[in-house]
Amino acid sequence: EHYGTPRGAACYSSTDLYNWKNEGVVMEKGTIETFERPKVIYDEINRKYVMWFHYDGNGYTLAELGVAVSDNPRGPFILKDHYRPNGHESRDIGLYVDPETRTAYIGYAADHTNRTVRMVELSADYMRTTSNDVDIQAHCEGPGILKKNGVFYLLTSQCSGWTPNPGTFYTASNIMGPFASHGSPFIGDAGNNSYNSQPCYIFKIPGYKDAYLYMGDRWNGSGRSASQYVFLPITITADSTMEIHWYKEWDLSFFTPERKRPAR
Ligand code: DGJ
């Protein structure tokens, strides 16, 4: 929530990805000096919503993960812990649940001020990081993750503060890497800056086949008020290439609805 004095994480809800309702601040940051990149997953077993975020001080030198929990996506989320995972610096994060195993992972911009990206597996209740934590041979910030046909795709930005730069996508057959680099997925990106955005998250749109949504932050200067989101469809081609094309306007008819099971 960056309007006025930042208060923490705001939640917006939608049933169609076009119309959004402001649900208000769901986690107050209180005395946390820097609260960035919150992401929430649902633990179906314990029926908890678990939020992970970048917990830091004003100088970005604490470099920790924060974890908070709520019974409701509309909050309130209560801070449970904050620390460096297995002793590693952690700043931008991508939170990902493997749709087949329901195991959750955090990809995080890590040591030497974001010179590495690490992947850490979470505990079964999504509340703790485990010791399965490796350098995945990828680089930089804003990690977003998807999986298609057994291949994991990782999208990151480079490291240039709040200024947009060309993104890079990586592929691996194991989420713990190593990931191979394939350059920018942004096709015809005249400004060479990911269409003036930075990867924030990749969302699998339910109800549509292979429907992955690129969610990018279009920071406003230093990332304060009036920053915007850029939403674009992600295409994975037959030869396992990630492509993100620019559309001034588009809608969900871009994707193929998943066929409903016939009623018996
Ligand atoms: C870029 C990161 O992606 C943002 O989340 C933020 O940490 C800024 N750097 C800070 O300069």
Coordinates of C-alpha atoms and ligand atoms in Angstrom, one line a residue:
E1 CA 0.0 0.0 0.0
H2 CA 2.0 2.9 -1.3
Y3 CA -0.5 5.8 -1.4
G4 CA 0.4 8.4 1.2
T5 CA 2.4 7.0 4.0
P6 CA 2.9 3.3 3.2
R7 CA 0.9 1.1 5.7
G8 CA 1.7 -2.4 4.6
A9 CA 0.0 -4.8 2.1
A10 CA -3.2 -3.9 0.4
C11 CA -5.6 -6.5 -1.1
Y12 CA -7.8 -6.2 -4.2
S13 CA -10.2 -9.0 -5.2
S14 CA -11.7 -9.9 -8.5
T15 CA -13.8 -12.6 -10.1
D16 CA -12.7 -11.9 -13.7
L17 CA -9.3 -10.1 -13.5
Y18 CA -10.9 -6.9 -15.1
N19 CA -13.0 -5.5 -12.2
W20 CA -11.2 -5.1 -8.9
K21 CA -12.5 -4.3 -5.4
N22 CA -10.2 -2.6 -2.9
E23 CA -10.3 -4.8 0.3
G24 CA -8.1 -2.4 2.2
V25 CA -4.9 -3.0 4.1
V26 CA -4.6 -6.6 5.1
M27 CA -1.3 -6.4 6.9
E28 CA -0.1 -3.4 8.8
K29 CA 3.6 -3.0 8.5
G30 CA 3.9 -1.3 11.9
T31 CA 7.5 -0.7 12.7
I32 CA 8.9 -2.6 9.7
E33 CA 10.9 0.0 7.8
T34 CA 10.9 -1.7 4.4
F35 CA 8.0 -4.0 3.5
E36 CA 8.1 -5.2 -0.2
R37 CA 6.8 -7.8 -2.6
P38 CA 4.2 -9.6 -0.5
K39 CA 2.8 -12.8 -1.9
V40 CA 0.1 -15.1 -0.4
I41 CA -0.5 -18.9 -0.8
Y42 CA -3.2 -21.0 0.7
D43 CA -2.4 -24.0 2.9
E44 CA -5.5 -26.3 2.1
I45 CA -4.6 -28.7 5.0
N46 CA -4.5 -26.2 7.8
R47 CA -6.8 -23.7 6.0
K48 CA -4.4 -20.8 6.5
Y49 CA -3.4 -18.0 4.1
V50 CA 0.4 -17.6 4.4
M51 CA 2.1 -14.4 3.3
W52 CA 5.9 -14.2 2.5
F53 CA 7.5 -10.8 1.9
H54 CA 10.8 -8.9 1.8
Y55 CA 11.5 -7.7 5.3
D56 CA 14.1 -5.0 5.5
G57 CA 15.5 -1.8 7.1
N58 CA 15.8 1.5 5.3
G59 CA 19.2 0.7 3.9
Y60 CA 18.2 -2.8 2.4
T61 CA 21.0 -4.4 4.5
L62 CA 18.9 -6.6 6.8
A63 CA 17.8 -8.6 3.6
E64 CA 15.3 -10.9 5.3
L65 CA 12.2 -13.0 4.6
G66 CA 9.1 -12.1 6.6
V67 CA 6.2 -14.6 7.1
A68 CA 2.7 -13.7 8.3
V69 CA -0.5 -15.7 8.5
S70 CA -4.2 -15.2 8.4
D71 CA -7.4 -17.2 8.4
N72 CA -8.8 -15.0 5.7
P73 CA -7.3 -13.5 2.5
R74 CA -8.7 -10.2 3.5
G75 CA -6.6 -10.3 6.7
P76 CA -5.6 -9.4 9.2
F77 CA -2.2 -11.1 8.6
I78 CA -0.1 -11.5 11.7
L79 CA 3.7 -11.4 11.5
K80 CA 5.1 -14.8 12.7
D81 CA 8.8 -14.5 11.9
H82 CA 11.5 -12.7 9.9
Y83 CA 15.1 -14.0 9.2
R84 CA 17.7 -14.7 6.6
P85 CA 16.9 -18.2 5.1
N86 CA 19.8 -20.5 6.0
G87 CA 21.9 -17.4 6.6
H88 CA 21.5 -16.0 3.0
E89 CA 20.6 -12.5 2.1
S90 CA 17.0 -12.4 0.7
R91 CA 15.4 -9.4 -1.1
D92 CA 13.0 -9.8 -4.1
I93 CA 11.0 -13.0 -3.8
G94 CA 8.8 -15.2 -6.0
L95 CA 6.5 -17.6 -4.1
Y96 CA 5.4 -20.7 -6.0
V97 CA 3.3 -23.8 -5.3
D98 CA 4.1 -26.7 -7.6
P99 CA 0.6 -27.6 -8.9
E100 CA 1.3 -31.3 -9.0
T101 CA 3.0 -31.9 -5.6
R102 CA 1.6 -28.9 -3.7
T103 CA 5.1 -28.3 -2.4
A104 CA 5.9 -24.6 -2.1
Y105 CA 9.1 -22.8 -2.9
I106 CA 10.6 -19.3 -2.6
G107 CA 12.9 -18.1 -5.4
Y108 CA 14.9 -15.2 -3.9
A109 CA 17.4 -12.6 -5.0
A110 CA 20.2 -13.5 -2.6
D111 CA 23.8 -13.0 -1.7
H112 CA 26.3 -10.2 -2.5
T113 CA 23.3 -7.8 -3.0
N114 CA 21.3 -9.9 -5.4
R115 CA 24.2 -11.4 -7.4
T116 CA 22.6 -14.9 -7.1
V117 CA 19.1 -16.3 -7.1
R118 CA 18.4 -19.1 -4.7
M119 CA 15.5 -21.5 -4.4
V120 CA 14.3 -22.7 -1.0
E121 CA 11.7 -25.3 -0.3
L122 CA 9.1 -24.5 2.3
S123 CA 7.8 -26.8 5.0
A124 CA 4.5 -28.7 4.4
D125 CA 2.5 -26.0 6.3
Y126 CA 4.2 -23.3 4.2
M127 CA 5.2 -21.5 7.4
R128 CA 9.0 -22.2 7.5
T129 CA 11.9 -22.4 5.1
T130 CA 13.7 -25.8 5.0
S131 CA 17.4 -26.6 4.5
N132 CA 16.7 -27.6 0.9
D133 CA 18.1 -24.2 -0.4
V134 CA 20.3 -24.0 -3.4
D135 CA 22.0 -21.4 -5.7
I136 CA 20.1 -22.1 -9.0
Q137 CA 22.6 -20.4 -11.3
A138 CA 20.2 -17.6 -12.3
H139 CA 20.6 -13.9 -11.7
C140 CA 18.8 -11.0 -10.2
E141 CA 15.5 -9.6 -9.1
G142 CA 11.7 -10.1 -9.4
P143 CA 11.6 -13.9 -9.9
G144 CA 8.4 -15.3 -11.3
I145 CA 7.9 -19.1 -11.9
L146 CA 5.7 -21.3 -14.0
K147 CA 5.8 -25.0 -15.0
K148 CA 4.6 -26.5 -18.2
N149 CA 5.0 -30.0 -19.5
G150 CA 7.5 -30.8 -16.7
V151 CA 9.7 -27.7 -17.5
F152 CA 10.1 -24.9 -15.0
Y153 CA 10.4 -21.4 -16.3
L154 CA 11.9 -18.6 -14.2
L155 CA 11.6 -15.0 -15.2
T156 CA 13.8 -12.3 -13.6
S157 CA 14.7 -8.7 -14.2
Q158 CA 18.2 -7.4 -14.0
C159 CA 19.3 -5.3 -11.1
S160 CA 18.8 -1.5 -11.7
G161 CA 16.9 -0.2 -8.6
W162 CA 13.5 1.0 -9.7
T163 CA 14.5 1.6 -13.3
P164 CA 13.2 -1.0 -15.7
N165 CA 15.6 -3.2 -17.7
P166 CA 15.4 -6.2 -20.1
G167 CA 14.1 -9.3 -18.4
T168 CA 15.6 -12.8 -18.8
F169 CA 13.9 -16.2 -18.8
Y170 CA 15.5 -19.4 -17.6
T171 CA 14.4 -23.1 -17.9
A172 CA 15.2 -26.2 -15.8
S173 CA 13.8 -29.7 -15.5
N174 CA 14.1 -29.5 -11.7
I175 CA 12.9 -26.4 -9.7
M176 CA 16.1 -26.6 -7.7
G177 CA 18.1 -26.0 -10.9
P178 CA 20.5 -25.5 -12.5
F179 CA 18.6 -23.1 -14.7
A180 CA 19.8 -22.3 -18.3
S181 CA 19.5 -18.6 -19.4
H182 CA 17.7 -17.8 -22.7
G183 CA 17.6 -14.0 -22.8
S184 CA 14.6 -11.7 -22.9
P185 CA 11.1 -13.1 -23.5
F186 CA 9.7 -9.6 -24.3
I187 CA 9.3 -9.6 -28.1
G188 CA 9.9 -6.4 -30.0
D189 CA 10.6 -4.6 -26.8
A190 CA 11.7 -1.3 -28.4
G191 CA 12.8 0.3 -25.1
N192 CA 14.7 -2.9 -24.1
N193 CA 13.1 -2.5 -20.7
S194 CA 10.4 -5.3 -20.4
Y195 CA 7.8 -2.9 -21.8
N196 CA 8.7 -0.4 -19.0
S197 CA 8.0 -2.9 -16.3
Q198 CA 9.7 -5.3 -13.9
P199 CA 8.5 -8.9 -13.2
C200 CA 6.4 -9.2 -10.0
Y201 CA 4.6 -12.5 -10.3
I202 CA 3.3 -15.1 -12.8
F203 CA -0.3 -16.1 -12.1
K204 CA -1.8 -19.3 -13.5
I205 CA -5.3 -18.2 -14.5
P206 CA -7.8 -20.9 -13.4
G207 CA -10.3 -22.3 -15.9
Y208 CA -8.1 -21.7 -19.0
K209 CA -5.6 -24.0 -20.6
D210 CA -1.9 -23.0 -20.1
A211 CA -3.0 -19.5 -19.2
Y212 CA -0.1 -17.7 -17.5
L213 CA -0.4 -14.0 -16.7
Y214 CA 2.7 -11.8 -16.6
M215 CA 2.3 -9.3 -13.8
G216 CA 4.8 -6.5 -14.0
D217 CA 5.4 -3.5 -11.8
R218 CA 5.6 -0.2 -13.7
W219 CA 7.3 1.7 -10.9
N220 CA 6.7 5.4 -10.7
G221 CA 10.2 6.8 -10.2
S222 CA 11.2 5.4 -6.8
G223 CA 8.3 3.0 -6.7
R224 CA 6.0 5.2 -4.6
S225 CA 2.5 6.2 -5.3
A226 CA 0.9 5.9 -8.7
S227 CA 3.0 2.9 -9.7
Q228 CA 1.0 0.6 -12.0
Y229 CA 0.8 -3.0 -13.0
V230 CA 1.3 -4.3 -16.5
F231 CA -0.7 -7.5 -17.2
L232 CA 0.2 -9.5 -20.3
P233 CA -0.4 -13.0 -21.5
I234 CA 2.6 -15.4 -21.5
T235 CA 3.0 -17.8 -24.4
I236 CA 5.2 -21.0 -24.1
T237 CA 5.9 -22.1 -27.6
A238 CA 6.3 -25.7 -28.8
D239 CA 10.1 -25.4 -28.5
S240 CA 9.9 -24.3 -24.9
T241 CA 10.5 -20.6 -25.5
M242 CA 8.8 -18.1 -23.3
E243 CA 7.3 -15.2 -25.2
I244 CA 5.6 -12.0 -23.9
H245 CA 4.1 -9.8 -26.7
W246 CA 2.8 -6.3 -26.2
Y247 CA -0.9 -5.7 -26.4
K248 CA -2.4 -2.3 -25.8
E249 CA -5.6 -4.1 -24.9
W250 CA -6.4 -7.8 -24.6
D251 CA -8.9 -10.0 -22.9
L252 CA -9.2 -13.6 -21.6
S253 CA -10.4 -14.8 -25.0
F254 CA -6.6 -14.9 -25.8
F255 CA -6.7 -18.3 -23.9
T256 CA -8.6 -21.5 -24.5
P257 CA -11.1 -22.3 -21.8
E258 CA -10.5 -25.7 -20.1
R259 CA -13.2 -28.1 -21.1
K260 CA -15.7 -28.7 -18.3
R261 CA -16.4 -32.4 -17.4
P262 CA -19.8 -33.4 -18.8
A263 CA -22.4 -33.9 -16.0
R264 CA -23.2 -37.5 -15.3
Ligands
DGJ1 C1 14.2 -3.3 -7.3 C2 13.4 -4.3 -6.6 O1 12.9 -5.2 -7.5 C3 12.3 -3.7 -5.8 O2 11.6 -4.6 -5.2 C4 13.0 -2.8 -4.9 O3 13.7 -3.6 -3.9 C5 14.0 -1.9 -5.5 N1 14.9 -2.6 -6.4 C6 14.8 -1.0 -4.6 O4 15.7 -0.2 -5.3

